[in-house]
């Protein structure tokens, strides 16, 4: 509980110091992360359903492979963006 209170105090202190860009970046990252979670669950369910369709030979493997590639490309881009936002936040906080 003390960590949470200390984090809230840090955020309020940052707002008071005028670091509005840092706060906006944190809020944007939290929003996108919150949206990405249900999308990730949906995509994983779709991958499983399509995998079953390929196993039952009602779908071509080529179509399935293209879908898997798109999902993995999205996941890679999201992870890379998320990591770069975290690094930017840490670098700004260190200043």
Short mmCIF file of N, CA, C and O in Angstrom, two decimals:
data_model
loop_
_atom_site.label_atom_id
_atom_site.label_comp_id
_atom_site.label_asym_id
_atom_site.label_seq_id
_atom_site.Cartn_x
_atom_site.Cartn_y
_atom_site.Cartn_z
N UNK A 1 0.83 -1.20 0.00
CA UNK A 1 0.00 0.00 0.00
C UNK A 1 0.87 1.26 0.00
O UNK A 1 0.52 2.25 -0.62
N UNK A 2 1.98 1.19 0.71
CA UNK A 2 2.85 2.37 0.76
C UNK A 2 3.47 2.68 -0.60
O UNK A 2 3.71 3.84 -0.93
N UNK A 3 3.73 1.63 -1.40
CA UNK A 3 4.26 1.86 -2.74
C UNK A 3 3.25 2.60 -3.61
O UNK A 3 3.60 3.47 -4.40
N UNK A 4 1.99 2.24 -3.48
CA UNK A 4 0.94 2.90 -4.26
C UNK A 4 0.83 4.36 -3.86
O UNK A 4 0.77 5.25 -4.72
N UNK A 5 0.83 4.63 -2.57
CA UNK A 5 0.73 6.01 -2.10
C UNK A 5 1.95 6.82 -2.56
O UNK A 5 1.82 7.95 -3.01
N UNK A 6 3.12 6.20 -2.48
CA UNK A 6 4.34 6.88 -2.92
C UNK A 6 4.30 7.17 -4.42
O UNK A 6 4.69 8.25 -4.87
N UNK A 7 3.76 6.23 -5.21
CA UNK A 7 3.64 6.45 -6.66
C UNK A 7 2.67 7.58 -6.98
O UNK A 7 2.93 8.41 -7.85
N UNK A 8 1.56 7.62 -6.26
CA UNK A 8 0.59 8.70 -6.46
C UNK A 8 1.22 10.04 -6.10
O UNK A 8 1.03 11.04 -6.79
N UNK A 9 1.98 10.07 -5.02
CA UNK A 9 2.66 11.30 -4.63
C UNK A 9 3.66 11.73 -5.69
O UNK A 9 3.79 12.93 -5.99
N UNK A 10 4.38 10.77 -6.30
CA UNK A 10 5.32 11.09 -7.36
C UNK A 10 4.61 11.70 -8.57
O UNK A 10 5.09 12.66 -9.17
N UNK A 11 3.45 11.12 -8.93
CA UNK A 11 2.69 11.65 -10.06
C UNK A 11 2.21 13.06 -9.76
O UNK A 11 2.33 13.97 -10.60
N UNK A 12 1.66 13.26 -8.58
CA UNK A 12 1.19 14.60 -8.21
C UNK A 12 2.34 15.60 -8.17
O UNK A 12 2.19 16.76 -8.58
N UNK A 13 3.49 15.16 -7.70
CA UNK A 13 4.66 16.03 -7.66
C UNK A 13 5.11 16.39 -9.08
O UNK A 13 5.49 17.53 -9.35
N UNK A 14 5.05 15.41 -10.00
CA UNK A 14 5.42 15.67 -11.39
C UNK A 14 4.47 16.67 -12.04
O UNK A 14 4.89 17.54 -12.80
N UNK A 15 3.18 16.52 -11.75
CA UNK A 15 2.20 17.48 -12.28
C UNK A 15 2.48 18.87 -11.74
O UNK A 15 2.44 19.86 -12.46
N UNK A 16 2.81 18.94 -10.45
CA UNK A 16 3.08 20.22 -9.82
C UNK A 16 4.33 20.88 -10.42
O UNK A 16 4.40 22.10 -10.54
N UNK A 17 5.31 20.07 -10.80
CA UNK A 17 6.54 20.60 -11.37
C UNK A 17 6.37 21.01 -12.84
O UNK A 17 7.27 21.58 -13.42
N UNK A 18 5.26 20.68 -13.44
CA UNK A 18 5.02 21.09 -14.82
C UNK A 18 5.42 20.06 -15.86
O UNK A 18 5.60 20.40 -17.02
N UNK A 19 5.58 18.82 -15.47
CA UNK A 19 5.94 17.77 -16.42
C UNK A 19 4.68 17.17 -17.02
O UNK A 19 4.39 16.00 -16.90
N UNK A 20 3.93 17.99 -17.70
CA UNK A 20 2.66 17.55 -18.26
C UNK A 20 2.85 16.55 -19.41
O UNK A 20 2.03 15.67 -19.61
N UNK A 21 3.93 16.67 -20.16
CA UNK A 21 4.20 15.73 -21.25
C UNK A 21 4.41 14.32 -20.75
O UNK A 21 3.94 13.35 -21.34
N UNK A 22 5.11 14.21 -19.62
CA UNK A 22 5.35 12.90 -19.03
C UNK A 22 4.04 12.27 -18.57
O UNK A 22 3.80 11.08 -18.79
N UNK A 23 3.19 13.07 -17.96
CA UNK A 23 1.90 12.57 -17.49
C UNK A 23 1.03 12.15 -18.67
O UNK A 23 0.38 11.10 -18.66
N UNK A 24 1.03 12.96 -19.74
CA UNK A 24 0.24 12.62 -20.93
C UNK A 24 0.74 11.32 -21.56
O UNK A 24 -0.06 10.48 -21.97
N UNK A 25 2.06 11.14 -21.61
CA UNK A 25 2.62 9.91 -22.17
C UNK A 25 2.24 8.70 -21.34
O UNK A 25 1.88 7.65 -21.88
N UNK A 26 2.28 8.83 -20.02
CA UNK A 26 1.88 7.72 -19.14
C UNK A 26 0.40 7.38 -19.32
O UNK A 26 0.03 6.21 -19.38
N UNK A 27 -0.45 8.39 -19.41
CA UNK A 27 -1.88 8.15 -19.59
C UNK A 27 -2.16 7.51 -20.94
O UNK A 27 -2.98 6.58 -21.03
N UNK A 28 -1.48 7.97 -21.99
CA UNK A 28 -1.66 7.40 -23.31
C UNK A 28 -1.22 5.93 -23.34
O UNK A 28 -1.92 5.08 -23.90
N UNK A 29 -0.09 5.64 -22.72
CA UNK A 29 0.40 4.27 -22.67
C UNK A 29 -0.57 3.37 -21.90
O UNK A 29 -0.85 2.25 -22.32
N UNK A 30 -1.11 3.87 -20.79
CA UNK A 30 -2.07 3.08 -20.02
C UNK A 30 -3.34 2.83 -20.81
O UNK A 30 -3.90 1.73 -20.78
N UNK A 31 -3.81 3.83 -21.54
CA UNK A 31 -5.02 3.68 -22.35
C UNK A 31 -4.82 2.64 -23.45
O UNK A 31 -5.64 1.75 -23.63
N UNK A 32 -3.73 2.75 -24.16
CA UNK A 32 -3.47 1.80 -25.25
C UNK A 32 -3.24 0.40 -24.70
O UNK A 32 -3.70 -0.59 -25.29
N UNK A 33 -2.58 0.29 -23.58
CA UNK A 33 -2.37 -1.01 -22.95
C UNK A 33 -3.71 -1.63 -22.53
O UNK A 33 -3.93 -2.84 -22.68
N UNK A 34 -4.61 -0.80 -22.02
CA UNK A 34 -5.93 -1.29 -21.63
C UNK A 34 -6.75 -1.75 -22.82
O UNK A 34 -7.50 -2.72 -22.73
N UNK A 35 -6.60 -1.08 -23.94
CA UNK A 35 -7.32 -1.47 -25.15
C UNK A 35 -6.71 -2.73 -25.75
O UNK A 35 -7.41 -3.59 -26.28
N UNK A 36 -5.40 -2.86 -25.66
CA UNK A 36 -4.71 -3.99 -26.29
C UNK A 36 -5.01 -5.32 -25.61
O UNK A 36 -4.97 -6.36 -26.26
N UNK A 37 -5.32 -5.31 -24.34
CA UNK A 37 -5.57 -6.57 -23.63
C UNK A 37 -6.77 -7.33 -24.19
O UNK A 37 -6.64 -8.52 -24.52
N UNK A 38 -7.96 -6.71 -24.33
CA UNK A 38 -9.07 -7.46 -24.92
C UNK A 38 -8.82 -7.85 -26.38
O UNK A 38 -9.25 -8.92 -26.82
N UNK A 39 -8.12 -7.00 -27.11
CA UNK A 39 -7.80 -7.32 -28.50
C UNK A 39 -6.89 -8.55 -28.55
O UNK A 39 -7.05 -9.43 -29.40
N UNK A 40 -5.96 -8.63 -27.62
CA UNK A 40 -5.06 -9.78 -27.55
C UNK A 40 -5.82 -11.06 -27.25
O UNK A 40 -5.56 -12.11 -27.84
N UNK A 41 -6.77 -11.00 -26.33
CA UNK A 41 -7.58 -12.18 -26.00
C UNK A 41 -8.38 -12.62 -27.22
O UNK A 41 -8.45 -13.82 -27.55
N UNK A 42 -8.97 -11.66 -27.93
CA UNK A 42 -9.75 -11.97 -29.13
C UNK A 42 -8.86 -12.61 -30.20
O UNK A 42 -9.24 -13.60 -30.83
N UNK A 43 -7.67 -12.05 -30.40
CA UNK A 43 -6.76 -12.57 -31.42
C UNK A 43 -6.30 -13.98 -31.09
O UNK A 43 -6.23 -14.84 -31.97
N UNK A 44 -6.01 -14.24 -29.81
CA UNK A 44 -5.60 -15.58 -29.41
C UNK A 44 -6.72 -16.60 -29.63
O UNK A 44 -6.47 -17.72 -30.06
N UNK A 45 -7.96 -16.20 -29.33
CA UNK A 45 -9.09 -17.09 -29.56
C UNK A 45 -9.26 -17.36 -31.05
O UNK A 45 -9.55 -18.50 -31.46
N UNK A 46 -9.07 -16.34 -31.86
CA UNK A 46 -9.19 -16.49 -33.32
C UNK A 46 -8.10 -17.41 -33.85
O UNK A 46 -8.36 -18.27 -34.70
N UNK A 47 -6.88 -17.29 -33.33
CA UNK A 47 -5.78 -18.16 -33.75
C UNK A 47 -6.12 -19.61 -33.42
O UNK A 47 -5.91 -20.52 -34.25
N UNK A 48 -6.64 -19.85 -32.24
CA UNK A 48 -7.02 -21.21 -31.85
C UNK A 48 -8.13 -21.75 -32.75
O UNK A 48 -8.06 -22.88 -33.23
N UNK A 49 -9.16 -20.96 -32.99
CA UNK A 49 -10.28 -21.39 -33.84
C UNK A 49 -9.81 -21.69 -35.26
O UNK A 49 -10.22 -22.69 -35.86
N UNK A 50 -8.96 -20.82 -35.79
CA UNK A 50 -8.46 -21.04 -37.15
C UNK A 50 -7.53 -22.25 -37.21
O UNK A 50 -7.51 -22.98 -38.20
N UNK A 51 -6.77 -22.48 -36.14
CA UNK A 51 -5.91 -23.67 -36.08
C UNK A 51 -6.74 -24.95 -36.10
O UNK A 51 -6.36 -25.93 -36.76
N UNK A 52 -7.86 -24.94 -35.41
CA UNK A 52 -8.76 -26.09 -35.44
C UNK A 52 -9.34 -26.26 -36.85
O UNK A 52 -9.47 -27.39 -37.35
N UNK A 53 -9.68 -25.15 -37.50
CA UNK A 53 -10.21 -25.22 -38.87
C UNK A 53 -9.17 -25.80 -39.82
O UNK A 53 -9.51 -26.59 -40.72
N UNK A 54 -7.90 -25.46 -39.64
CA UNK A 54 -6.84 -26.02 -40.48
C UNK A 54 -6.70 -27.52 -40.20
O UNK A 54 -6.55 -28.33 -41.13
N UNK A 55 -6.77 -27.91 -38.93
CA UNK A 55 -6.65 -29.33 -38.57
C UNK A 55 -7.81 -30.15 -39.15
O UNK A 55 -7.62 -31.31 -39.52
N UNK A 56 -8.98 -29.55 -39.26
CA UNK A 56 -10.14 -30.23 -39.84
C UNK A 56 -10.17 -30.11 -41.36
O UNK A 56 -11.10 -30.59 -41.99
N UNK A 57 -9.17 -29.46 -41.92
CA UNK A 57 -9.01 -29.27 -43.37
C UNK A 57 -10.16 -28.48 -43.99
O UNK A 57 -10.50 -28.67 -45.15
N UNK A 58 -10.74 -27.57 -43.21
CA UNK A 58 -11.77 -26.69 -43.77
C UNK A 58 -11.20 -25.31 -44.10
O UNK A 58 -11.91 -24.45 -44.59
N UNK A 59 -9.90 -25.15 -43.88
CA UNK A 59 -9.22 -23.90 -44.20
C UNK A 59 -7.81 -24.24 -44.67
O UNK A 59 -7.17 -25.15 -44.13
N UNK A 60 -7.32 -23.49 -45.64
CA UNK A 60 -5.97 -23.72 -46.16
C UNK A 60 -4.93 -23.20 -45.17
O UNK A 60 -5.13 -22.18 -44.51
N UNK A 61 -3.82 -23.93 -45.08
CA UNK A 61 -2.76 -23.53 -44.16
C UNK A 61 -2.16 -22.19 -44.55
O UNK A 61 -1.74 -21.42 -43.69
N UNK A 62 -2.10 -21.89 -45.83
CA UNK A 62 -1.54 -20.61 -46.29
C UNK A 62 -2.30 -19.42 -45.74
O UNK A 62 -1.71 -18.42 -45.33
N UNK A 63 -3.63 -19.52 -45.71
CA UNK A 63 -4.44 -18.43 -45.15
C UNK A 63 -4.19 -18.30 -43.65
O UNK A 63 -4.12 -17.20 -43.11
N UNK A 64 -4.06 -19.43 -42.99
CA UNK A 64 -3.80 -19.44 -41.55
C UNK A 64 -2.43 -18.82 -41.25
O UNK A 64 -2.28 -18.02 -40.33
N UNK A 65 -1.43 -19.19 -42.05
CA UNK A 65 -0.08 -18.66 -41.85
C UNK A 65 -0.05 -17.14 -42.03
O UNK A 65 0.63 -16.43 -41.28
N UNK A 66 -0.81 -16.65 -43.02
CA UNK A 66 -0.87 -15.19 -43.23
C UNK A 66 -1.50 -14.50 -42.03
O UNK A 66 -1.03 -13.43 -41.60
N UNK A 67 -2.53 -15.09 -41.46
CA UNK A 67 -3.18 -14.51 -40.28
C UNK A 67 -2.23 -14.51 -39.08
O UNK A 67 -2.12 -13.52 -38.36
N UNK A 68 -1.53 -15.62 -38.88
CA UNK A 68 -0.56 -15.71 -37.78
C UNK A 68 0.53 -14.66 -37.95
O UNK A 68 0.94 -14.02 -36.99
N UNK A 69 1.00 -14.46 -39.17
CA UNK A 69 2.05 -13.47 -39.42
C UNK A 69 1.57 -12.08 -39.06
O UNK A 69 2.28 -11.30 -38.44
N UNK A 70 0.33 -11.73 -39.46
CA UNK A 70 -0.21 -10.40 -39.14
C UNK A 70 -0.34 -10.21 -37.63
O UNK A 70 -0.01 -9.14 -37.10
N UNK A 71 -0.81 -11.23 -36.94
CA UNK A 71 -0.96 -11.13 -35.48
C UNK A 71 0.39 -10.96 -34.79
O UNK A 71 0.54 -10.15 -33.89
N UNK A 72 1.37 -11.73 -35.23
CA UNK A 72 2.69 -11.63 -34.60
C UNK A 72 3.35 -10.29 -34.93
O UNK A 72 4.06 -9.72 -34.09
N UNK A 73 3.12 -9.76 -36.12
CA UNK A 73 3.69 -8.45 -36.48
C UNK A 73 3.07 -7.36 -35.61
O UNK A 73 3.77 -6.47 -35.13
N UNK A 74 1.75 -7.43 -35.38
CA UNK A 74 1.10 -6.46 -34.51
C UNK A 74 1.64 -6.56 -33.09
O UNK A 74 1.95 -5.54 -32.46
N UNK A 75 1.78 -7.78 -32.58
CA UNK A 75 2.28 -7.97 -31.22
C UNK A 75 3.71 -7.44 -31.08
O UNK A 75 4.04 -6.79 -30.09
N UNK A 76 4.55 -7.69 -32.09
CA UNK A 76 5.92 -7.20 -32.05
C UNK A 76 5.95 -5.67 -32.03
O UNK A 76 6.68 -5.07 -31.22
N UNK A 77 5.16 -5.04 -32.90
CA UNK A 77 5.13 -3.57 -32.95
C UNK A 77 4.62 -2.99 -31.64
O UNK A 77 5.16 -2.00 -31.14
N UNK A 78 3.59 -3.60 -31.07
CA UNK A 78 3.04 -3.10 -29.81
C UNK A 78 4.07 -3.22 -28.69
O UNK A 78 4.26 -2.28 -27.92
N UNK A 79 4.74 -4.37 -28.60
CA UNK A 79 5.74 -4.55 -27.54
C UNK A 79 6.88 -3.55 -27.71
O UNK A 79 7.34 -2.96 -26.73
N UNK A 80 7.32 -3.36 -28.94
CA UNK A 80 8.42 -2.43 -29.19
C UNK A 80 8.02 -1.00 -28.81
O UNK A 80 8.79 -0.26 -28.21
N UNK A 81 6.80 -0.59 -29.18
CA UNK A 81 6.31 0.74 -28.83
C UNK A 81 6.19 0.89 -27.32
O UNK A 81 6.58 1.90 -26.75
N UNK A 82 5.68 -0.13 -26.66
CA UNK A 82 5.50 -0.07 -25.21
C UNK A 82 6.85 0.06 -24.50
O UNK A 82 7.00 0.85 -23.58
N UNK A 83 7.84 -0.70 -24.95
CA UNK A 83 9.17 -0.64 -24.34
C UNK A 83 9.79 0.73 -24.57
O UNK A 83 10.39 1.31 -23.67
N UNK A 84 9.63 1.28 -25.78
CA UNK A 84 10.22 2.60 -26.05
C UNK A 84 9.55 3.68 -25.21
O UNK A 84 10.21 4.61 -24.75
N UNK A 85 8.24 3.56 -24.97
CA UNK A 85 7.55 4.54 -24.11
C UNK A 85 8.05 4.43 -22.67
O UNK A 85 8.25 5.44 -22.01
N UNK A 86 8.27 3.20 -22.21
CA UNK A 86 8.78 3.03 -20.84
C UNK A 86 10.18 3.62 -20.70
O UNK A 86 10.48 4.28 -19.72
N UNK A 87 11.02 3.39 -21.71
CA UNK A 87 12.37 3.95 -21.66
C UNK A 87 12.34 5.47 -21.68
O UNK A 87 13.08 6.12 -20.96
N UNK A 88 11.46 6.03 -22.50
CA UNK A 88 11.35 7.49 -22.56
C UNK A 88 10.87 8.04 -21.22
O UNK A 88 11.36 9.07 -20.76
N UNK A 89 9.95 7.35 -20.60
CA UNK A 89 9.45 7.79 -19.29
C UNK A 89 10.55 7.74 -18.26
O UNK A 89 10.73 8.68 -17.48
N UNK A 90 11.33 6.67 -18.25
CA UNK A 90 12.42 6.54 -17.28
C UNK A 90 13.49 7.61 -17.53
O UNK A 90 14.05 8.16 -16.60
N UNK A 91 13.79 7.87 -18.80
CA UNK A 91 14.82 8.87 -19.13
C UNK A 91 14.37 10.26 -18.69
O UNK A 91 15.15 11.05 -18.18
N UNK A 92 13.09 10.57 -18.89
CA UNK A 92 12.57 11.89 -18.47
C UNK A 92 12.54 12.00 -16.96
O UNK A 92 12.76 13.06 -16.41
N UNK A 93 12.23 10.90 -16.29
CA UNK A 93 12.15 10.92 -14.84
C UNK A 93 13.54 11.10 -14.23
O UNK A 93 13.70 11.69 -13.17
N UNK A 94 14.56 10.57 -14.91
CA UNK A 94 15.93 10.65 -14.40
C UNK A 94 16.49 12.07 -14.47
O UNK A 94 17.40 12.42 -13.74
N UNK A 95 15.94 12.89 -15.36
CA UNK A 95 16.47 14.26 -15.53
C UNK A 95 16.17 15.12 -14.38
O UNK A 95 15.50 15.31 -13.62
#
